[in-house]
PDB file of C-alpha atoms in Angstrom:
ATOM      1  CA  ASP A   1       0.000   0.000   0.000  1.00  0.00           C
ATOM      2  CA  ALA A   2       1.211   3.525  -0.760  1.00  0.00           C
ATOM      3  CA  GLY A   3       2.122   5.616   2.226  1.00  0.00           C
ATOM      4  CA  VAL A   4       1.510   9.324   2.646  1.00  0.00           C
ATOM      5  CA  THR A   5       2.707  11.061  -0.504  1.00  0.00           C
ATOM      6  CA  GLN A   6       3.785  14.686  -0.718  1.00  0.00           C
ATOM      7  CA  SER A   7       4.681  16.912  -3.618  1.00  0.00           C
ATOM      8  CA  PRO A   8       6.905  18.489  -4.572  1.00  0.00           C
ATOM      9  CA  THR A   9       9.866  16.977  -2.754  1.00  0.00           C
ATOM     10  CA  HIS A  10      11.933  20.131  -2.984  1.00  0.00           C
ATOM     11  CA  LEU A  11      11.045  23.737  -3.692  1.00  0.00           C
ATOM     12  CA  ILE A  12      12.954  27.014  -3.822  1.00  0.00           C
ATOM     13  CA  LYS A  13      11.045  30.280  -3.479  1.00  0.00           C
ATOM     14  CA  THR A  14      11.888  33.935  -3.020  1.00  0.00           C
ATOM     15  CA  ARG A  15      10.847  36.072  -0.069  1.00  0.00           C
ATOM     16  CA  GLY A  16       7.359  37.492  -0.531  1.00  0.00           C
ATOM     17  CA  GLN A  17       6.172  34.725  -2.845  1.00  0.00           C
ATOM     18  CA  HIS A  18       3.540  32.188  -1.957  1.00  0.00           C
ATOM     19  CA  VAL A  19       3.733  28.408  -2.050  1.00  0.00           C
ATOM     20  CA  THR A  20       1.321  25.483  -2.210  1.00  0.00           C
ATOM     21  CA  LEU A  21       2.310  22.082  -0.888  1.00  0.00           C
ATOM     22  CA  ARG A  22       0.273  18.955  -1.551  1.00  0.00           C
ATOM     23  CA  CYS A  23      -0.406  15.790   0.370  1.00  0.00           C
ATOM     24  CA  SER A  24      -2.254  12.563  -0.320  1.00  0.00           C
ATOM     25  CA  PRO A  25      -3.053  10.476   2.764  1.00  0.00           C
ATOM     26  CA  ILE A  26      -2.909   6.738   3.037  1.00  0.00           C
ATOM     27  CA  SER A  27      -5.957   5.183   1.414  1.00  0.00           C
ATOM     28  CA  GLY A  28      -8.814   5.065   3.929  1.00  0.00           C
ATOM     29  CA  HIS A  29      -7.349   7.758   6.173  1.00  0.00           C
ATOM     30  CA  LYS A  30      -9.597  10.772   6.581  1.00  0.00           C
ATOM     31  CA  SER A  31      -7.489  12.915   8.897  1.00  0.00           C
ATOM     32  CA  VAL A  32      -4.538  14.930   7.615  1.00  0.00           C
ATOM     33  CA  SER A  33      -2.131  17.004   9.685  1.00  0.00           C
ATOM     34  CA  TRP A  34       0.679  19.353   8.717  1.00  0.00           C
ATOM     35  CA  TYR A  35       3.913  19.911  10.589  1.00  0.00           C
ATOM     36  CA  GLN A  36       6.875  22.245  10.092  1.00  0.00           C
ATOM     37  CA  GLN A  37      10.354  20.959  10.910  1.00  0.00           C
ATOM     38  CA  VAL A  38      13.074  23.567  11.014  1.00  0.00           C
ATOM     39  CA  LEU A  39      16.608  22.217  10.697  1.00  0.00           C
ATOM     40  CA  GLY A  40      17.854  20.799  13.964  1.00  0.00           C
ATOM     41  CA  GLN A  41      14.476  20.829  15.691  1.00  0.00           C
ATOM     42  CA  GLY A  42      11.522  18.553  16.163  1.00  0.00           C
ATOM     43  CA  PRO A  43       8.393  18.994  14.048  1.00  0.00           C
ATOM     44  CA  GLN A  44       5.878  21.679  15.081  1.00  0.00           C
ATOM     45  CA  PHE A  45       2.145  21.197  14.594  1.00  0.00           C
ATOM     46  CA  ILE A  46       0.516  23.556  12.077  1.00  0.00           C
ATOM     47  CA  PHE A  47      -2.955  22.184  11.208  1.00  0.00           C
ATOM     48  CA  GLN A  48      -5.221  19.195  11.405  1.00  0.00           C
ATOM     49  CA  TYR A  49      -8.082  18.555   9.001  1.00  0.00           C
ATOM     50  CA  TYR A  50     -10.737  15.887   9.294  1.00  0.00           C
ATOM     51  CA  GLU A  51     -13.623  15.444   6.912  1.00  0.00           C
ATOM     52  CA  LYS A  52     -12.655  18.723   5.216  1.00  0.00           C
ATOM     53  CA  GLU A  53     -12.945  20.734   8.416  1.00  0.00           C
ATOM     54  CA  GLU A  54     -10.139  22.322  10.403  1.00  0.00           C
ATOM     55  CA  ARG A  55      -9.943  20.500  13.730  1.00  0.00           C
ATOM     56  CA  GLY A  56      -6.807  22.055  15.176  1.00  0.00           C
ATOM     57  CA  ARG A  57      -4.348  24.843  14.574  1.00  0.00           C
ATOM     58  CA  GLY A  58      -0.905  25.430  15.995  1.00  0.00           C
ATOM     59  CA  ASN A  59       0.796  28.707  16.799  1.00  0.00           C
ATOM     60  CA  PHE A  60       1.407  29.866  13.236  1.00  0.00           C
ATOM     61  CA  PRO A  61       0.507  33.207  11.620  1.00  0.00           C
ATOM     62  CA  ASP A  62      -2.434  33.706   9.284  1.00  0.00           C
ATOM     63  CA  ARG A  63      -0.046  33.525   6.336  1.00  0.00           C
ATOM     64  CA  PHE A  64      -0.400  29.763   6.758  1.00  0.00           C
ATOM     65  CA  SER A  65      -3.636  28.199   5.557  1.00  0.00           C
ATOM     66  CA  ALA A  66      -4.762  24.777   4.473  1.00  0.00           C
ATOM     67  CA  ARG A  67      -7.694  22.897   3.092  1.00  0.00           C
ATOM     68  CA  GLN A  68      -8.819  19.322   2.593  1.00  0.00           C
ATOM     69  CA  PHE A  69     -10.590  18.030  -0.476  1.00  0.00           C
ATOM     70  CA  PRO A  70     -13.436  15.481  -0.808  1.00  0.00           C
ATOM     71  CA  ASN A  71     -10.876  12.765  -1.618  1.00  0.00           C
ATOM     72  CA  TYR A  72      -9.121  13.648   1.695  1.00  0.00           C
ATOM     73  CA  SER A  73      -6.021  15.033   0.018  1.00  0.00           C
ATOM     74  CA  SER A  74      -4.819  18.341   1.385  1.00  0.00           C
ATOM     75  CA  GLU A  75      -2.974  21.509   0.466  1.00  0.00           C
ATOM     76  CA  LEU A  76      -0.896  23.765   2.682  1.00  0.00           C
ATOM     77  CA  ASN A  77      -0.563  27.345   1.505  1.00  0.00           C
ATOM     78  CA  VAL A  78       1.952  29.857   2.792  1.00  0.00           C
ATOM     79  CA  ASN A  79       1.739  33.495   1.677  1.00  0.00           C
ATOM     80  CA  ALA A  80       4.313  36.286   1.876  1.00  0.00           C
ATOM     81  CA  LEU A  81       7.166  33.859   2.446  1.00  0.00           C
ATOM     82  CA  LEU A  82       9.872  34.767   4.939  1.00  0.00           C
ATOM     83  CA  LEU A  83      13.383  33.364   5.205  1.00  0.00           C
ATOM     84  CA  GLY A  84      12.293  31.708   8.452  1.00  0.00           C
ATOM     85  CA  ASP A  85       9.721  29.640   6.595  1.00  0.00           C
ATOM     86  CA  SER A  86      12.555  27.531   5.191  1.00  0.00           C
ATOM     87  CA  ALA A  87      11.911  24.080   6.603  1.00  0.00           C
ATOM     88  CA  LEU A  88      10.806  20.538   5.918  1.00  0.00           C
ATOM     89  CA  TYR A  89       7.007  20.454   5.767  1.00  0.00           C
ATOM     90  CA  LEU A  90       5.591  17.125   6.811  1.00  0.00           C
ATOM     91  CA  CYS A  91       2.135  15.788   6.185  1.00  0.00           C
ATOM     92  CA  ALA A  92       0.681  12.985   8.269  1.00  0.00           C
ATOM     93  CA  SER A  93      -2.474  10.938   8.099  1.00  0.00           C
ATOM     94  CA  LYS A  94      -4.297   8.903  10.680  1.00  0.00           C
ATOM     95  CA  PRO A  95      -6.663   5.967  10.388  1.00  0.00           C
ATOM     96  CA  PRO A  96     -10.332   6.497  11.277  1.00  0.00           C
ATOM     97  CA  THR A  97     -10.427   3.558  13.686  1.00  0.00           C
ATOM     98  CA  GLY A  98      -8.482   2.893  16.845  1.00  0.00           C
ATOM     99  CA  GLY A  99      -9.504   5.991  18.731  1.00  0.00           C
ATOM    100  CA  SER A 100      -7.532   9.134  19.378  1.00  0.00           C
ATOM    101  CA  GLY A 101      -4.405   7.154  20.154  1.00  0.00           C
ATOM    102  CA  SER A 102      -4.006   5.882  16.618  1.00  0.00           C
ATOM    103  CA  PRO A 103      -0.546   6.959  15.523  1.00  0.00           C
ATOM    104  CA  LEU A 104       0.196   9.423  12.782  1.00  0.00           C
ATOM    105  CA  HIS A 105       1.880   8.153   9.623  1.00  0.00           C
ATOM    106  CA  PHE A 106       4.159  10.718   8.041  1.00  0.00           C
ATOM    107  CA  GLY A 107       5.189  11.365   4.466  1.00  0.00           C
ATOM    108  CA  ASN A 108       8.751  12.162   3.422  1.00  0.00           C
ATOM    109  CA  GLY A 109       8.046  15.880   3.407  1.00  0.00           C
ATOM    110  CA  THR A 110       8.587  18.847   1.140  1.00  0.00           C
ATOM    111  CA  ARG A 111      11.854  20.693   1.630  1.00  0.00           C
ATOM    112  CA  LEU A 112      11.123  24.410   1.178  1.00  0.00           C
ATOM    113  CA  THR A 113      13.996  26.855   0.817  1.00  0.00           C
ATOM    114  CA  VAL A 114      13.220  30.578   0.853  1.00  0.00           C
ATOM    115  CA  THR A 115      15.956  32.843  -0.500  1.00  0.00           C
TER     116      THR A 115
ATOM    117  CA  GLY B   1       2.703  24.308  28.672  1.00  0.00           C
ATOM    118  CA  GLU B   2       3.813  21.149  27.023  1.00  0.00           C
ATOM    119  CA  ASP B   3       7.505  20.449  26.770  1.00  0.00           C
ATOM    120  CA  VAL B   4       9.424  17.372  25.698  1.00  0.00           C
ATOM    121  CA  GLU B   5      13.162  17.070  26.259  1.00  0.00           C
ATOM    122  CA  GLN B   6      15.749  14.667  24.932  1.00  0.00           C
ATOM    123  CA  SER B   7      19.511  14.489  25.040  1.00  0.00           C
ATOM    124  CA  LEU B   8      21.034  15.542  21.739  1.00  0.00           C
ATOM    125  CA  PHE B   9      23.477  12.767  20.987  1.00  0.00           C
ATOM    126  CA  LEU B  10      24.216   9.129  21.780  1.00  0.00           C
ATOM    127  CA  SER B  11      27.039   6.983  20.460  1.00  0.00           C
ATOM    128  CA  VAL B  12      27.060   3.193  20.830  1.00  0.00           C
ATOM    129  CA  ARG B  13      29.024   0.307  19.377  1.00  0.00           C
ATOM    130  CA  GLU B  14      27.409  -2.096  16.971  1.00  0.00           C
ATOM    131  CA  GLY B  15      25.904  -5.012  18.879  1.00  0.00           C
ATOM    132  CA  ASP B  16      25.458  -3.071  22.120  1.00  0.00           C
ATOM    133  CA  SER B  17      22.118  -1.852  23.461  1.00  0.00           C
ATOM    134  CA  SER B  18      21.102   1.769  23.018  1.00  0.00           C
ATOM    135  CA  VAL B  19      18.897   3.605  25.492  1.00  0.00           C
ATOM    136  CA  ILE B  20      17.355   6.895  24.400  1.00  0.00           C
ATOM    137  CA  ASN B  21      15.665   8.929  27.108  1.00  0.00           C
ATOM    138  CA  CYS B  22      12.869  11.474  27.036  1.00  0.00           C
ATOM    139  CA  THR B  23      11.137  13.559  29.675  1.00  0.00           C
ATOM    140  CA  TYR B  24       7.877  15.421  29.296  1.00  0.00           C
ATOM    141  CA  THR B  25       6.034  17.923  31.432  1.00  0.00           C
ATOM    142  CA  ASP B  26       2.363  17.532  30.521  1.00  0.00           C
ATOM    143  CA  SER B  27       0.717  15.368  33.155  1.00  0.00           C
ATOM    144  CA  SER B  28      -2.265  15.010  30.806  1.00  0.00           C
ATOM    145  CA  SER B  29      -0.151  13.167  28.259  1.00  0.00           C
ATOM    146  CA  THR B  30      -1.924   9.978  27.399  1.00  0.00           C
ATOM    147  CA  TYR B  31      -0.098   8.702  24.327  1.00  0.00           C
ATOM    148  CA  LEU B  32       3.650   8.637  23.795  1.00  0.00           C
ATOM    149  CA  TYR B  33       5.432   7.802  20.563  1.00  0.00           C
ATOM    150  CA  TRP B  34       8.867   7.122  19.197  1.00  0.00           C
ATOM    151  CA  TYR B  35       9.680   8.116  15.629  1.00  0.00           C
ATOM    152  CA  LYS B  36      12.882   7.593  13.631  1.00  0.00           C
ATOM    153  CA  GLN B  37      14.157  10.024  11.018  1.00  0.00           C
ATOM    154  CA  GLU B  38      16.928   9.146   8.606  1.00  0.00           C
ATOM    155  CA  PRO B  39      18.779  11.888   6.679  1.00  0.00           C
ATOM    156  CA  GLY B  40      16.567  13.588   4.106  1.00  0.00           C
ATOM    157  CA  ALA B  41      13.555  11.481   5.019  1.00  0.00           C
ATOM    158  CA  GLY B  42      10.285  11.856   6.856  1.00  0.00           C
ATOM    159  CA  LEU B  43       9.353  10.315  10.192  1.00  0.00           C
ATOM    160  CA  GLN B  44       8.982   6.583  10.575  1.00  0.00           C
ATOM    161  CA  LEU B  45       6.783   5.400  13.431  1.00  0.00           C
ATOM    162  CA  LEU B  46       8.706   2.912  15.566  1.00  0.00           C
ATOM    163  CA  THR B  47       6.381   2.225  18.461  1.00  0.00           C
ATOM    164  CA  TYR B  48       3.966   3.880  20.852  1.00  0.00           C
ATOM    165  CA  ILE B  49       2.607   3.343  24.323  1.00  0.00           C
ATOM    166  CA  PHE B  50      -0.509   4.393  26.179  1.00  0.00           C
ATOM    167  CA  SER B  51      -0.062   6.019  29.560  1.00  0.00           C
ATOM    168  CA  ASN B  52      -1.830   3.181  31.352  1.00  0.00           C
ATOM    169  CA  MET B  53       1.045   0.890  30.373  1.00  0.00           C
ATOM    170  CA  ASP B  54       4.540   0.878  31.810  1.00  0.00           C
ATOM    171  CA  MET B  55       6.293  -1.288  29.245  1.00  0.00           C
ATOM    172  CA  LYS B  56       5.923  -2.403  25.674  1.00  0.00           C
ATOM    173  CA  GLN B  57       8.223  -4.723  23.722  1.00  0.00           C
ATOM    174  CA  ASP B  58       8.334  -5.072  19.966  1.00  0.00           C
ATOM    175  CA  GLN B  59      11.168  -7.230  18.629  1.00  0.00           C
ATOM    176  CA  ARG B  60      14.425  -5.326  19.340  1.00  0.00           C
ATOM    177  CA  LEU B  61      12.584  -2.333  20.796  1.00  0.00           C
ATOM    178  CA  THR B  62      11.528  -1.925  24.419  1.00  0.00           C
ATOM    179  CA  VAL B  63       9.675   1.145  25.649  1.00  0.00           C
ATOM    180  CA  LEU B  64       9.580   1.933  29.348  1.00  0.00           C
ATOM    181  CA  LEU B  65       7.260   4.559  30.803  1.00  0.00           C
ATOM    182  CA  ASN B  66       7.562   6.013  34.290  1.00  0.00           C
ATOM    183  CA  LYS B  67       4.437   8.124  34.501  1.00  0.00           C
ATOM    184  CA  LYS B  68       5.220   9.403  37.990  1.00  0.00           C
ATOM    185  CA  ASP B  69       8.527  10.885  36.817  1.00  0.00           C
ATOM    186  CA  LYS B  70       7.190  11.657  33.297  1.00  0.00           C
ATOM    187  CA  HIS B  71      10.094   9.711  31.826  1.00  0.00           C
ATOM    188  CA  LEU B  72      10.037   7.621  28.676  1.00  0.00           C
ATOM    189  CA  SER B  73      12.859   5.519  27.300  1.00  0.00           C
ATOM    190  CA  LEU B  74      13.491   3.524  24.148  1.00  0.00           C
ATOM    191  CA  ARG B  75      15.892   0.606  24.315  1.00  0.00           C
ATOM    192  CA  ILE B  76      17.224  -0.849  21.084  1.00  0.00           C
ATOM    193  CA  ALA B  77      18.797  -4.257  21.563  1.00  0.00           C
ATOM    194  CA  ASP B  78      21.705  -5.423  19.362  1.00  0.00           C
ATOM    195  CA  THR B  79      22.087  -1.992  17.763  1.00  0.00           C
ATOM    196  CA  GLN B  80      23.039  -2.082  14.079  1.00  0.00           C
ATOM    197  CA  THR B  81      24.587   0.540  11.804  1.00  0.00           C
ATOM    198  CA  GLY B  82      21.200   0.847  10.101  1.00  0.00           C
ATOM    199  CA  ASP B  83      19.828   2.159  13.394  1.00  0.00           C
ATOM    200  CA  SER B  84      21.896   5.343  12.993  1.00  0.00           C
ATOM    201  CA  ALA B  85      19.324   8.137  12.746  1.00  0.00           C
ATOM    202  CA  ILE B  86      17.568  10.819  14.785  1.00  0.00           C
ATOM    203  CA  TYR B  87      14.991   9.519  17.232  1.00  0.00           C
ATOM    204  CA  PHE B  88      12.089  11.694  18.292  1.00  0.00           C
ATOM    205  CA  CYS B  89       9.931  11.266  21.340  1.00  0.00           C
ATOM    206  CA  ALA B  90       6.420  12.758  21.044  1.00  0.00           C
ATOM    207  CA  GLU B  91       3.381  13.050  23.274  1.00  0.00           C
ATOM    208  CA  THR B  92      -0.232  13.942  22.900  1.00  0.00           C
ATOM    209  CA  ARG B  93      -3.413  14.019  24.920  1.00  0.00           C
ATOM    210  CA  ALA B  94      -6.768  12.386  24.359  1.00  0.00           C
ATOM    211  CA  GLY B  95      -8.903  14.529  22.096  1.00  0.00           C
ATOM    212  CA  THR B  96      -5.909  16.284  20.532  1.00  0.00           C
ATOM    213  CA  ALA B  97      -4.337  13.204  19.116  1.00  0.00           C
ATOM    214  CA  SER B  98      -3.160  14.731  15.839  1.00  0.00           C
ATOM    215  CA  LYS B  99      -1.340  17.476  17.716  1.00  0.00           C
ATOM    216  CA  LEU B 100       1.881  15.826  18.734  1.00  0.00           C
ATOM    217  CA  THR B 101       4.479  17.687  20.765  1.00  0.00           C
ATOM    218  CA  PHE B 102       7.924  16.503  19.741  1.00  0.00           C
ATOM    219  CA  GLY B 103      11.263  16.632  21.473  1.00  0.00           C
ATOM    220  CA  THR B 104      14.291  18.034  19.684  1.00  0.00           C
ATOM    221  CA  GLY B 105      15.486  14.566  18.773  1.00  0.00           C
ATOM    222  CA  THR B 106      18.426  12.373  19.802  1.00  0.00           C
ATOM    223  CA  ARG B 107      21.010  11.604  17.152  1.00  0.00           C
ATOM    224  CA  LEU B 108      22.117   7.983  17.501  1.00  0.00           C
ATOM    225  CA  GLN B 109      25.506   7.144  16.046  1.00  0.00           C
ATOM    226  CA  VAL B 110      26.423   3.482  15.771  1.00  0.00           C
ATOM    227  CA  THR B 111      30.128   2.755  15.469  1.00  0.00           C
ATOM    228  CA  LEU B 112      31.861  -0.441  14.366  1.00  0.00           C
TER     229      LEU B 112
END
């Protein structure tokens, strides 16, 4: 079975531009979460979506937004990019069964570099 | 607030056991996870434990949880060079299960 897939794998943008990152969850998973991992740190929670609704948001500015589509895939959008937005952006999905303790399954991430 | 701490680096010889430690502050933590990250890759789930357990074993991996001291450890038996990676401890609470709080990661180096 395919795992969580993210595209693109790498991206270079200039300050002030915007970016869209894409994620396809594992088949059957309805919950998608986004995390930002700055070099040398652990991932930080950005958003969770379930059944196309936002179910959680981390401490990130309004420049960050996301949405989930009827097929449960998701997009993360970042506007007005800053140098500090350079990071690995990870998407994770979670199975619908097993309760809230079901673990997250992560993709390989999109490496965003802002110059 | 929530905080998860790990030591930054651990070096072990191939064939020895590795023990990676983690402490957390949130007494409401109910689920604790260990993830592995190899260079340039995403996070691979290794194992997880619910807070009503104190130990879980899965092949070469043993997780120990001391809920009183808010201390979690991951023991890797017979450590191999392929185990070299960064290991992240993460916690979450019931009802916020997609919001994991991660530690800064422990880099495990396995030497011959």
